[in-house]
Every structure is written in structure tokens, then in C-alpha cells.
mmCIF file with all atom_site columns, C-alpha atoms in Angstrom:
data_model
loop_
_atom_site.group_PDB
_atom_site.id
_atom_site.type_symbol
_atom_site.label_atom_id
_atom_site.label_alt_id
_atom_site.label_comp_id
_atom_site.label_asym_id
_atom_site.label_entity_id
_atom_site.label_seq_id
_atom_site.pdbx_PDB_ins_code
_atom_site.Cartn_x
_atom_site.Cartn_y
_atom_site.Cartn_z
_atom_site.occupancy
_atom_site.B_iso_or_equiv
_atom_site.pdbx_formal_charge
_atom_site.auth_seq_id
_atom_site.auth_comp_id
_atom_site.auth_asym_id
_atom_site.auth_atom_id
_atom_site.pdbx_PDB_model_num
ATOM 1   C CA . MET A 1 1   ? 22.499 27.001  -23.884 1.00 46.00 ? 1   MET A CA 1
ATOM 2   C CA . SER A 1 2   ? 24.326 23.825  -24.560 1.00 54.00 ? 2   SER A CA 1
ATOM 3   C CA . SER A 1 3   ? 24.383 22.518  -27.861 1.00 58.00 ? 3   SER A CA 1
ATOM 4   C CA . SER A 1 4   ? 23.817 18.887  -29.147 1.00 68.00 ? 4   SER A CA 1
ATOM 5   C CA . SER A 1 5   ? 27.681 18.838  -30.204 1.00 75.00 ? 5   SER A CA 1
ATOM 6   C CA . GLU A 1 6   ? 28.570 20.024  -26.670 1.00 82.00 ? 6   GLU A CA 1
ATOM 7   C CA . LEU A 1 7   ? 26.174 17.411  -24.977 1.00 90.00 ? 7   LEU A CA 1
ATOM 8   C CA . ARG A 1 8   ? 27.535 14.583  -26.941 1.00 91.00 ? 8   ARG A CA 1
ATOM 9   C CA . PRO A 1 9   ? 31.157 14.316  -25.339 1.00 94.00 ? 9   PRO A CA 1
ATOM 10  C CA . LEU A 1 10  ? 29.569 14.775  -22.047 1.00 95.00 ? 10  LEU A CA 1
ATOM 11  C CA . LEU A 1 11  ? 27.414 11.895  -22.741 1.00 96.00 ? 11  LEU A CA 1
ATOM 12  C CA . SER A 1 12  ? 30.240 9.856   -23.719 1.00 96.00 ? 12  SER A CA 1
ATOM 13  C CA . ALA A 1 13  ? 32.298 10.773  -20.755 1.00 97.00 ? 13  ALA A CA 1
ATOM 14  C CA . ALA A 1 14  ? 29.587 10.136  -18.334 1.00 97.00 ? 14  ALA A CA 1
ATOM 15  C CA . ALA A 1 15  ? 28.728 6.578   -19.906 1.00 97.00 ? 15  ALA A CA 1
ATOM 16  C CA . SER A 1 16  ? 32.360 5.494   -19.780 1.00 97.00 ? 16  SER A CA 1
ATOM 17  C CA . ARG A 1 17  ? 32.721 6.732   -16.291 1.00 96.00 ? 17  ARG A CA 1
ATOM 18  C CA . LEU A 1 18  ? 29.397 4.773   -15.269 1.00 97.00 ? 18  LEU A CA 1
ATOM 19  C CA . GLN A 1 19  ? 30.801 1.611   -16.810 1.00 96.00 ? 19  GLN A CA 1
ATOM 20  C CA . ARG A 1 20  ? 34.147 1.642   -15.099 1.00 96.00 ? 20  ARG A CA 1
ATOM 21  C CA . ALA A 1 21  ? 32.493 2.433   -11.656 1.00 96.00 ? 21  ALA A CA 1
ATOM 22  C CA . GLN A 1 22  ? 30.088 -0.806  -12.346 1.00 95.00 ? 22  GLN A CA 1
ATOM 23  C CA . SER A 1 23  ? 33.228 -2.915  -12.829 1.00 95.00 ? 23  SER A CA 1
ATOM 24  C CA . LYS A 1 24  ? 34.823 -1.465  -9.680  1.00 94.00 ? 24  LYS A CA 1
ATOM 25  C CA . PHE A 1 25  ? 31.902 -2.042  -7.749  1.00 95.00 ? 25  PHE A CA 1
ATOM 26  C CA . GLU A 1 26  ? 31.338 -5.495  -8.846  1.00 94.00 ? 26  GLU A CA 1
ATOM 27  C CA . SER A 1 27  ? 34.904 -6.429  -8.025  1.00 93.00 ? 27  SER A CA 1
ATOM 28  C CA . LEU A 1 28  ? 34.337 -4.888  -4.422  1.00 94.00 ? 28  LEU A CA 1
ATOM 29  C CA . ALA A 1 29  ? 31.165 -6.781  -4.040  1.00 95.00 ? 29  ALA A CA 1
ATOM 30  C CA . GLU A 1 30  ? 32.545 -10.137 -4.862  1.00 95.00 ? 30  GLU A CA 1
ATOM 31  C CA . ASN A 1 31  ? 34.962 -9.416  -1.908  1.00 95.00 ? 31  ASN A CA 1
ATOM 32  C CA . ALA A 1 32  ? 32.408 -8.236  0.180   1.00 97.00 ? 32  ALA A CA 1
ATOM 33  C CA . ARG A 1 33  ? 30.211 -11.508 -0.211  1.00 97.00 ? 33  ARG A CA 1
ATOM 34  C CA . ARG A 1 34  ? 33.443 -13.645 0.882   1.00 97.00 ? 34  ARG A CA 1
ATOM 35  C CA . ASP A 1 35  ? 34.125 -11.425 3.857   1.00 97.00 ? 35  ASP A CA 1
ATOM 36  C CA . ILE A 1 36  ? 30.560 -11.677 4.840   1.00 98.00 ? 36  ILE A CA 1
ATOM 37  C CA . ALA A 1 37  ? 30.624 -15.427 4.705   1.00 97.00 ? 37  ALA A CA 1
ATOM 38  C CA . SER A 1 38  ? 33.792 -15.696 6.583   1.00 97.00 ? 38  SER A CA 1
ATOM 39  C CA . ARG A 1 39  ? 32.196 -13.855 9.535   1.00 97.00 ? 39  ARG A CA 1
ATOM 40  C CA . LEU A 1 40  ? 29.009 -15.908 9.246   1.00 96.00 ? 40  LEU A CA 1
ATOM 41  C CA . ARG A 1 41  ? 31.391 -18.920 9.613   1.00 96.00 ? 41  ARG A CA 1
ATOM 42  C CA . THR A 1 42  ? 33.087 -17.481 12.575  1.00 95.00 ? 42  THR A CA 1
ATOM 43  C CA . GLU A 1 43  ? 29.961 -16.548 14.342  1.00 94.00 ? 43  GLU A CA 1
ATOM 44  C CA . MET A 1 44  ? 28.343 -20.007 13.881  1.00 92.00 ? 44  MET A CA 1
ATOM 45  C CA . SER A 1 45  ? 31.352 -21.521 15.051  1.00 92.00 ? 45  SER A CA 1
ATOM 46  C CA . LEU A 1 46  ? 31.513 -19.504 18.011  1.00 91.00 ? 46  LEU A CA 1
ATOM 47  C CA . ARG A 1 47  ? 27.893 -20.168 18.768  1.00 88.00 ? 47  ARG A CA 1
ATOM 48  C CA . SER A 1 48  ? 28.437 -24.076 18.332  1.00 87.00 ? 48  SER A CA 1
ATOM 49  C CA . ARG A 1 49  ? 31.068 -23.789 21.165  1.00 86.00 ? 49  ARG A CA 1
ATOM 50  C CA . LEU A 1 50  ? 29.108 -21.846 23.221  1.00 84.00 ? 50  LEU A CA 1
ATOM 51  C CA . ALA A 1 51  ? 26.126 -24.361 22.805  1.00 82.00 ? 51  ALA A CA 1
ATOM 52  C CA . THR A 1 52  ? 28.542 -27.263 24.059  1.00 82.00 ? 52  THR A CA 1
ATOM 53  C CA . MET A 1 53  ? 29.630 -25.357 26.971  1.00 75.00 ? 53  MET A CA 1
ATOM 54  C CA . GLY A 1 54  ? 26.084 -24.609 28.748  1.00 65.00 ? 54  GLY A CA 1
ATOM 55  C CA . GLU A 1 55  ? 25.716 -21.265 30.404  1.00 58.00 ? 55  GLU A CA 1
ATOM 56  C CA . TYR A 1 56  ? 29.238 -21.072 31.847  1.00 53.00 ? 56  TYR A CA 1
ATOM 57  C CA . GLY A 1 57  ? 31.004 -23.980 30.883  1.00 53.00 ? 57  GLY A CA 1
ATOM 58  C CA . ALA A 1 58  ? 34.774 -24.831 31.466  1.00 52.00 ? 58  ALA A CA 1
ATOM 59  C CA . GLY A 1 59  ? 36.715 -21.644 31.965  1.00 54.00 ? 59  GLY A CA 1
ATOM 60  C CA . GLY A 1 60  ? 34.052 -19.924 33.780  1.00 57.00 ? 60  GLY A CA 1
ATOM 61  C CA . GLY A 1 61  ? 31.315 -17.003 32.844  1.00 72.00 ? 61  GLY A CA 1
ATOM 62  C CA . MET A 1 62  ? 34.170 -14.594 32.019  1.00 80.00 ? 62  MET A CA 1
ATOM 63  C CA . TYR A 1 63  ? 35.330 -16.931 29.155  1.00 79.00 ? 63  TYR A CA 1
ATOM 64  C CA . HIS A 1 64  ? 31.776 -17.709 28.121  1.00 79.00 ? 64  HIS A CA 1
ATOM 65  C CA . ASP A 1 65  ? 31.021 -14.053 27.953  1.00 85.00 ? 65  ASP A CA 1
ATOM 66  C CA . ALA A 1 66  ? 33.929 -13.356 25.991  1.00 88.00 ? 66  ALA A CA 1
ATOM 67  C CA . LEU A 1 67  ? 32.983 -16.019 23.338  1.00 88.00 ? 67  LEU A CA 1
ATOM 68  C CA . GLU A 1 68  ? 29.351 -14.568 23.168  1.00 89.00 ? 68  GLU A CA 1
ATOM 69  C CA . LYS A 1 69  ? 30.854 -11.001 22.689  1.00 93.00 ? 69  LYS A CA 1
ATOM 70  C CA . ASP A 1 70  ? 32.859 -12.274 19.909  1.00 94.00 ? 70  ASP A CA 1
ATOM 71  C CA . ALA A 1 71  ? 30.044 -14.040 18.199  1.00 92.00 ? 71  ALA A CA 1
ATOM 72  C CA . GLU A 1 72  ? 27.771 -10.860 18.458  1.00 92.00 ? 72  GLU A CA 1
ATOM 73  C CA . ASN A 1 73  ? 30.742 -8.846  17.027  1.00 95.00 ? 73  ASN A CA 1
ATOM 74  C CA . ALA A 1 74  ? 31.111 -11.057 14.054  1.00 95.00 ? 74  ALA A CA 1
ATOM 75  C CA . LEU A 1 75  ? 27.426 -11.015 13.206  1.00 94.00 ? 75  LEU A CA 1
ATOM 76  C CA . ASN A 1 76  ? 26.856 -7.418  13.793  1.00 94.00 ? 76  ASN A CA 1
ATOM 77  C CA . THR A 1 77  ? 29.638 -6.667  11.526  1.00 96.00 ? 77  THR A CA 1
ATOM 78  C CA . ALA A 1 78  ? 28.393 -8.920  8.687   1.00 96.00 ? 78  ALA A CA 1
ATOM 79  C CA . ARG A 1 79  ? 24.966 -7.336  8.930   1.00 95.00 ? 79  ARG A CA 1
ATOM 80  C CA . LEU A 1 80  ? 26.860 -3.938  8.536   1.00 96.00 ? 80  LEU A CA 1
ATOM 81  C CA . LYS A 1 81  ? 28.774 -5.018  5.405   1.00 97.00 ? 81  LYS A CA 1
ATOM 82  C CA . THR A 1 82  ? 25.404 -6.749  4.049   1.00 97.00 ? 82  THR A CA 1
ATOM 83  C CA . GLU A 1 83  ? 23.545 -3.493  4.621   1.00 96.00 ? 83  GLU A CA 1
ATOM 84  C CA . LYS A 1 84  ? 26.331 -1.726  2.451   1.00 96.00 ? 84  LYS A CA 1
ATOM 85  C CA . LEU A 1 85  ? 26.407 -4.609  -0.078  1.00 97.00 ? 85  LEU A CA 1
ATOM 86  C CA . LEU A 1 86  ? 22.730 -3.905  -0.709  1.00 96.00 ? 86  LEU A CA 1
ATOM 87  C CA . ALA A 1 87  ? 23.179 -0.223  -0.989  1.00 94.00 ? 87  ALA A CA 1
ATOM 88  C CA . ASP A 1 88  ? 26.175 -0.808  -3.509  1.00 95.00 ? 88  ASP A CA 1
ATOM 89  C CA . ASP A 1 89  ? 23.846 -3.232  -5.574  1.00 95.00 ? 89  ASP A CA 1
ATOM 90  C CA . GLU A 1 90  ? 21.247 -0.376  -5.597  1.00 95.00 ? 90  GLU A CA 1
ATOM 91  C CA . ALA A 1 91  ? 23.884 1.949   -6.883  1.00 95.00 ? 91  ALA A CA 1
ATOM 92  C CA . MET A 1 92  ? 24.951 -0.587  -9.476  1.00 96.00 ? 92  MET A CA 1
ATOM 93  C CA . ASP A 1 93  ? 21.574 -0.945  -10.515 1.00 97.00 ? 93  ASP A CA 1
ATOM 94  C CA . LEU A 1 94  ? 21.250 2.936   -10.849 1.00 97.00 ? 94  LEU A CA 1
ATOM 95  C CA . MET A 1 95  ? 24.512 3.221   -12.882 1.00 97.00 ? 95  MET A CA 1
ATOM 96  C CA . SER A 1 96  ? 23.129 0.681   -15.267 1.00 97.00 ? 96  SER A CA 1
ATOM 97  C CA . ILE A 1 97  ? 20.266 2.452   -16.019 1.00 98.00 ? 97  ILE A CA 1
ATOM 98  C CA . LEU A 1 98  ? 21.900 5.800   -16.201 1.00 98.00 ? 98  LEU A CA 1
ATOM 99  C CA . GLU A 1 99  ? 24.461 4.308   -18.354 1.00 97.00 ? 99  GLU A CA 1
ATOM 100 C CA . ARG A 1 100 ? 21.613 3.192   -20.758 1.00 97.00 ? 100 ARG A CA 1
ATOM 101 C CA . TYR A 1 101 ? 19.991 6.510   -20.567 1.00 97.00 ? 101 TYR A CA 1
ATOM 102 C CA . CYS A 1 102 ? 23.280 7.974   -22.032 1.00 96.00 ? 102 CYS A CA 1
ATOM 103 C CA . ASP A 1 103 ? 23.357 5.678   -24.827 1.00 95.00 ? 103 ASP A CA 1
ATOM 104 C CA . ILE A 1 104 ? 19.666 6.563   -25.793 1.00 95.00 ? 104 ILE A CA 1
ATOM 105 C CA . LEU A 1 105 ? 20.632 10.284  -25.612 1.00 94.00 ? 105 LEU A CA 1
ATOM 106 C CA . MET A 1 106 ? 23.589 9.606   -27.802 1.00 92.00 ? 106 MET A CA 1
ATOM 107 C CA . GLU A 1 107 ? 21.884 8.059   -30.437 1.00 90.00 ? 107 GLU A CA 1
ATOM 108 C CA . SER A 1 108 ? 19.037 10.668  -30.466 1.00 87.00 ? 108 SER A CA 1
ATOM 109 C CA . ARG A 1 109 ? 19.123 14.073  -32.255 1.00 78.00 ? 109 ARG A CA 1
ATOM 110 C CA . MET A 1 110 ? 18.878 16.214  -28.992 1.00 76.00 ? 110 MET A CA 1
ATOM 111 C CA . GLU A 1 111 ? 16.153 18.195  -30.728 1.00 74.00 ? 111 GLU A CA 1
ATOM 112 C CA . ARG A 1 112 ? 14.118 20.977  -28.931 1.00 76.00 ? 112 ARG A CA 1
ATOM 113 C CA . ILE A 1 113 ? 11.813 19.764  -26.024 1.00 74.00 ? 113 ILE A CA 1
ATOM 114 C CA . ASP A 1 114 ? 8.960  19.373  -28.199 1.00 75.00 ? 114 ASP A CA 1
ATOM 115 C CA . LYS A 1 115 ? 10.302 17.155  -30.682 1.00 84.00 ? 115 LYS A CA 1
ATOM 116 C CA . LEU A 1 116 ? 12.087 14.911  -28.280 1.00 89.00 ? 116 LEU A CA 1
ATOM 117 C CA . SER A 1 117 ? 11.066 11.251  -28.225 1.00 91.00 ? 117 SER A CA 1
ATOM 118 C CA . GLY A 1 118 ? 9.337  9.681   -25.283 1.00 93.00 ? 118 GLY A CA 1
ATOM 119 C CA . ASP A 1 119 ? 12.637 7.684   -24.409 1.00 94.00 ? 119 ASP A CA 1
ATOM 120 C CA . SER A 1 120 ? 14.796 10.920  -24.515 1.00 94.00 ? 120 SER A CA 1
ATOM 121 C CA . VAL A 1 121 ? 12.457 12.771  -22.134 1.00 95.00 ? 121 VAL A CA 1
ATOM 122 C CA . GLU A 1 122 ? 12.647 9.890   -19.668 1.00 97.00 ? 122 GLU A CA 1
ATOM 123 C CA . ALA A 1 123 ? 16.368 9.753   -20.141 1.00 97.00 ? 123 ALA A CA 1
ATOM 124 C CA . ILE A 1 124 ? 16.846 13.429  -19.507 1.00 96.00 ? 124 ILE A CA 1
ATOM 125 C CA . VAL A 1 125 ? 14.630 13.617  -16.283 1.00 97.00 ? 125 VAL A CA 1
ATOM 126 C CA . GLY A 1 126 ? 16.223 10.422  -15.080 1.00 97.00 ? 126 GLY A CA 1
ATOM 127 C CA . ILE A 1 127 ? 19.660 11.722  -15.431 1.00 98.00 ? 127 ILE A CA 1
ATOM 128 C CA . LEU A 1 128 ? 18.432 15.076  -13.654 1.00 97.00 ? 128 LEU A CA 1
ATOM 129 C CA . ALA A 1 129 ? 16.507 13.521  -10.946 1.00 97.00 ? 129 ALA A CA 1
ATOM 130 C CA . THR A 1 130 ? 19.099 11.031  -9.822  1.00 96.00 ? 130 THR A CA 1
ATOM 131 C CA . SER A 1 131 ? 22.758 12.048  -10.978 1.00 95.00 ? 131 SER A CA 1
ATOM 132 C CA . SER A 1 132 ? 23.498 13.517  -7.465  1.00 94.00 ? 132 SER A CA 1
ATOM 133 C CA . ARG A 1 133 ? 23.265 9.834   -6.345  1.00 93.00 ? 133 ARG A CA 1
ATOM 134 C CA . ILE A 1 134 ? 26.227 8.860   -8.024  1.00 94.00 ? 134 ILE A CA 1
ATOM 135 C CA . ASP A 1 135 ? 29.782 10.079  -7.253  1.00 93.00 ? 135 ASP A CA 1
ATOM 136 C CA . SER A 1 136 ? 30.751 10.999  -10.826 1.00 95.00 ? 136 SER A CA 1
ATOM 137 C CA . PRO A 1 137 ? 32.039 14.564  -11.689 1.00 96.00 ? 137 PRO A CA 1
ATOM 138 C CA . GLU A 1 138 ? 31.265 13.703  -15.266 1.00 96.00 ? 138 GLU A CA 1
ATOM 139 C CA . LEU A 1 139 ? 27.572 12.768  -14.590 1.00 97.00 ? 139 LEU A CA 1
ATOM 140 C CA . ILE A 1 140 ? 26.962 16.151  -12.440 1.00 96.00 ? 140 ILE A CA 1
ATOM 141 C CA . THR A 1 141 ? 28.619 18.127  -15.562 1.00 96.00 ? 141 THR A CA 1
ATOM 142 C CA . LEU A 1 142 ? 26.160 16.112  -17.968 1.00 96.00 ? 142 LEU A CA 1
ATOM 143 C CA . SER A 1 143 ? 23.163 16.948  -15.654 1.00 97.00 ? 143 SER A CA 1
ATOM 144 C CA . GLN A 1 144 ? 24.110 20.596  -15.418 1.00 96.00 ? 144 GLN A CA 1
ATOM 145 C CA . ALA A 1 145 ? 24.458 21.016  -19.288 1.00 95.00 ? 145 ALA A CA 1
ATOM 146 C CA . LEU A 1 146 ? 21.127 18.899  -19.733 1.00 95.00 ? 146 LEU A CA 1
ATOM 147 C CA . ALA A 1 147 ? 19.355 21.323  -17.286 1.00 95.00 ? 147 ALA A CA 1
ATOM 148 C CA . LEU A 1 148 ? 20.734 24.385  -19.257 1.00 93.00 ? 148 LEU A CA 1
ATOM 149 C CA . GLN A 1 149 ? 19.496 22.790  -22.549 1.00 92.00 ? 149 GLN A CA 1
ATOM 150 C CA . TYR A 1 150 ? 16.062 21.391  -21.260 1.00 93.00 ? 150 TYR A CA 1
ATOM 151 C CA . PRO A 1 151 ? 14.946 23.985  -18.316 1.00 94.00 ? 151 PRO A CA 1
ATOM 152 C CA . ASN A 1 152 ? 11.345 22.781  -18.705 1.00 94.00 ? 152 ASN A CA 1
ATOM 153 C CA . LEU A 1 153 ? 12.359 19.229  -17.415 1.00 95.00 ? 153 LEU A CA 1
ATOM 154 C CA . THR A 1 154 ? 13.766 20.389  -14.335 1.00 95.00 ? 154 THR A CA 1
ATOM 155 C CA . SER A 1 155 ? 10.609 21.454  -12.335 1.00 95.00 ? 155 SER A CA 1
ATOM 156 C CA . ASP A 1 156 ? 9.140  18.919  -9.965  1.00 94.00 ? 156 ASP A CA 1
ATOM 157 C CA . GLU A 1 157 ? 5.907  18.657  -12.169 1.00 96.00 ? 157 GLU A CA 1
ATOM 158 C CA . ALA A 1 158 ? 8.301  17.401  -15.051 1.00 95.00 ? 158 ALA A CA 1
ATOM 159 C CA . ILE A 1 159 ? 10.066 15.069  -12.927 1.00 95.00 ? 159 ILE A CA 1
ATOM 160 C CA . LYS A 1 160 ? 6.911  13.685  -11.210 1.00 94.00 ? 160 LYS A CA 1
ATOM 161 C CA . ALA A 1 161 ? 5.435  13.149  -14.940 1.00 95.00 ? 161 ALA A CA 1
ATOM 162 C CA . HIS A 1 162 ? 8.294  11.659  -16.732 1.00 96.00 ? 162 HIS A CA 1
ATOM 163 C CA . LEU A 1 163 ? 10.229 9.702   -13.990 1.00 97.00 ? 163 LEU A CA 1
ATOM 164 C CA . ALA A 1 164 ? 10.145 6.069   -14.885 1.00 97.00 ? 164 ALA A CA 1
ATOM 165 C CA . THR A 1 165 ? 8.923  3.879   -12.193 1.00 95.00 ? 165 THR A CA 1
ATOM 166 C CA . LYS A 1 166 ? 12.088 2.013   -11.855 1.00 96.00 ? 166 LYS A CA 1
ATOM 167 C CA . LEU A 1 167 ? 13.727 4.989   -10.781 1.00 96.00 ? 167 LEU A CA 1
ATOM 168 C CA . VAL A 1 168 ? 11.387 6.164   -7.657  1.00 94.00 ? 168 VAL A CA 1
ATOM 169 C CA . LYS A 1 169 ? 13.178 3.852   -5.269  1.00 93.00 ? 169 LYS A CA 1
ATOM 170 C CA . HIS A 1 170 ? 16.448 5.473   -6.363  1.00 94.00 ? 170 HIS A CA 1
ATOM 171 C CA . VAL A 1 171 ? 15.342 9.174   -5.640  1.00 92.00 ? 171 VAL A CA 1
ATOM 172 C CA . THR A 1 172 ? 14.196 8.440   -2.081  1.00 87.00 ? 172 THR A CA 1
ATOM 173 C CA . PRO A 1 173 ? 16.282 5.249   -0.950  1.00 85.00 ? 173 PRO A CA 1
ATOM 174 C CA . ASN A 1 174 ? 15.346 3.639   2.126   1.00 88.00 ? 174 ASN A CA 1
ATOM 175 C CA . ARG A 1 175 ? 17.436 1.342   4.474   1.00 89.00 ? 175 ARG A CA 1
ATOM 176 C CA . PRO A 1 176 ? 16.904 -2.369  3.663   1.00 90.00 ? 176 PRO A CA 1
ATOM 177 C CA . SER A 1 177 ? 14.546 -4.029  6.258   1.00 87.00 ? 177 SER A CA 1
ATOM 178 C CA . GLN A 1 178 ? 16.169 -6.835  8.602   1.00 87.00 ? 178 GLN A CA 1
ATOM 179 C CA . THR A 1 179 ? 14.334 -9.319  6.623   1.00 85.00 ? 179 THR A CA 1
ATOM 180 C CA . THR A 1 180 ? 15.952 -8.430  3.445   1.00 88.00 ? 180 THR A CA 1
ATOM 181 C CA . VAL A 1 181 ? 19.291 -8.110  5.314   1.00 92.00 ? 181 VAL A CA 1
ATOM 182 C CA . ASP A 1 182 ? 18.652 -11.682 6.694   1.00 90.00 ? 182 ASP A CA 1
ATOM 183 C CA . GLU A 1 183 ? 17.611 -13.329 3.457   1.00 90.00 ? 183 GLU A CA 1
ATOM 184 C CA . THR A 1 184 ? 20.783 -11.629 1.746   1.00 94.00 ? 184 THR A CA 1
ATOM 185 C CA . MET A 1 185 ? 22.995 -13.154 4.456   1.00 95.00 ? 185 MET A CA 1
ATOM 186 C CA . VAL A 1 186 ? 21.541 -16.736 4.186   1.00 93.00 ? 186 VAL A CA 1
ATOM 187 C CA . THR A 1 187 ? 21.922 -16.442 0.326   1.00 94.00 ? 187 THR A CA 1
ATOM 188 C CA . ILE A 1 188 ? 25.477 -15.488 0.717   1.00 96.00 ? 188 ILE A CA 1
ATOM 189 C CA . ALA A 1 189 ? 26.168 -18.190 3.247   1.00 95.00 ? 189 ALA A CA 1
ATOM 190 C CA . LYS A 1 190 ? 24.672 -20.914 1.179   1.00 94.00 ? 190 LYS A CA 1
ATOM 191 C CA . SER A 1 191 ? 26.868 -19.601 -1.745  1.00 95.00 ? 191 SER A CA 1
ATOM 192 C CA . TYR A 1 192 ? 29.995 -19.442 -0.116  1.00 95.00 ? 192 TYR A CA 1
ATOM 193 C CA . GLY A 1 193 ? 30.522 -22.677 1.879   1.00 94.00 ? 193 GLY A CA 1
ATOM 194 C CA . VAL A 1 194 ? 28.490 -22.122 5.016   1.00 94.00 ? 194 VAL A CA 1
ATOM 195 C CA . PRO A 1 195 ? 24.814 -23.610 3.987   1.00 92.00 ? 195 PRO A CA 1
ATOM 196 C CA . ASP A 1 196 ? 24.038 -24.625 7.531   1.00 90.00 ? 196 ASP A CA 1
ATOM 197 C CA . TRP A 1 197 ? 23.895 -20.834 8.810   1.00 91.00 ? 197 TRP A CA 1
ATOM 198 C CA . GLU A 1 198 ? 20.879 -19.223 9.906   1.00 86.00 ? 198 GLU A CA 1
ATOM 199 C CA . PRO A 1 199 ? 20.124 -15.917 11.485  1.00 86.00 ? 199 PRO A CA 1
ATOM 200 C CA . PRO A 1 200 ? 20.339 -16.559 15.355  1.00 76.00 ? 200 PRO A CA 1
ATOM 201 C CA . PHE A 1 201 ? 17.369 -16.327 17.798  1.00 64.00 ? 201 PHE A CA 1
ATOM 202 C CA . LEU A 1 202 ? 14.983 -16.701 15.166  1.00 58.00 ? 202 LEU A CA 1
ATOM 203 C CA . LEU A 1 203 ? 11.460 -18.071 16.323  1.00 45.00 ? 203 LEU A CA 1
ATOM 204 C CA . PRO A 1 204 ? 10.414 -21.286 14.451  1.00 49.00 ? 204 PRO A CA 1
ATOM 205 C CA . GLY A 1 205 ? 7.460  -19.409 12.411  1.00 52.00 ? 205 GLY A CA 1
ATOM 206 C CA . ASP A 1 206 ? 9.985  -16.700 11.494  1.00 54.00 ? 206 ASP A CA 1
ATOM 207 C CA . ARG A 1 207 ? 12.659 -19.345 10.647  1.00 52.00 ? 207 ARG A CA 1
ATOM 208 C CA . TYR A 1 208 ? 10.302 -21.208 8.311   1.00 52.00 ? 208 TYR A CA 1
ATOM 209 C CA . ALA A 1 209 ? 8.976  -17.988 6.571   1.00 56.00 ? 209 ALA A CA 1
ATOM 210 C CA . LEU A 1 210 ? 12.657 -16.927 5.933   1.00 53.00 ? 210 LEU A CA 1
ATOM 211 C CA . LEU A 1 211 ? 13.736 -20.188 4.359   1.00 55.00 ? 211 LEU A CA 1
ATOM 212 C CA . SER A 1 212 ? 10.593 -20.287 2.449   1.00 57.00 ? 212 SER A CA 1
ATOM 213 C CA . SER A 1 213 ? 11.038 -17.090 0.736   1.00 55.00 ? 213 SER A CA 1
ATOM 214 C CA . LEU A 1 214 ? 14.579 -18.243 -0.273  1.00 52.00 ? 214 LEU A CA 1
ATOM 215 C CA . ILE A 1 215 ? 13.346 -21.652 -2.034  1.00 53.00 ? 215 ILE A CA 1
#
């Protein structure tokens, strides 16, 4: 069984790793947003050229088709990068929660399970339930030590009883909806100098609903 004195350095190491990882993710996210905006700018420019050309335009159908393909590639790449950005945002949210849990446990006495505070139980269960979602050897080591110290909190019943609502989405993450991806791309475009970009091929009602959700 891990002792309280053995757990504290593991908590400190995990918290430090999570803090560094969040800083790295934030830097990568800024670069990703700029890249997405650049690709949306390219896609909008290409579709503007296609609109002025008509169905085939000067240069024939092959040139028209090539522009259409380039526009689709730019849009599809932006969508994939936006999905990755949203997944990374979720990971940063989880890392922030887990870092806070480490702080809570470092401030607690790490006593027997029947003497733990509600916050400590929530923190332990949260780490046990979600540590595998983060690429952190320190967090995995901490989770293993907590499982040895508090085996009664490792069961499905204990996790269901004590898992914080804010962590449920991190235990069973879902791919973002198309609407969420579109809303995110519109927000990025407006924030990075492409204010007129809209998802192509939207019906009028869908366009109104999308833009209204961003007001």
C-alpha cells in the first residue's frame, strides 16, 4: 500500500507535467487556429473565382474542376484540423481539472477512505477514471498508486457514485458534431481576418440558425 508520504511527490510530479502540457497545447492551438483561418481564406478565394467563371469559364472544364478540387481540399483540411483542435481543447479542459485534483489531494491529509473529504474522494475517482485519456507517465503512475492506496474506489460502482458530472464527457468522448465544427470554423474565421467566410452549400434556414447561434 502506498503511504501518504509516497503519494505527495507523485501528485506534485503529475501536477507539474499537466501544467507544462497545457502550456504546450495552448501554443499549438494558437498555431492551429491561424492555419485553419488561412485555409478558409484560400477556400473562400477559390470559390469566389469559381463564381465569376460560371460552370466552365475561361480555360475550360478541367481548370474549373481543378479549382473546385483545391477549394474542397482546403475546406476538408480545415475541418479535420478544427476537429483536432476541438479534441485538444477537451484534453486541455481535462488536464486543468486533473491538475486541480492533484492540488486538492496535496492539500489533504490522504487518510483512510472513511476519513477522506468529499472533495478528496471526487479527486481520487476523477484521476482513476480519466488518467488514461492523457499521455502522461506521471499521471499513470499516480493513478496506479492511488488504486493501491484506495482499492475500494476503483470499482465501477464507486466511480459511478463519485465521478463529477463535468468528467462524464471525458470518460466517453464523442466526435464533435458537424454543427459544432462549423460554428468553430466561423468563430476562428472572424477572429483571424476572414469575417465573411461561411460554410458553403448551407440552406438559408441553416445559415440563419448557424449565424444566430454565434451572436
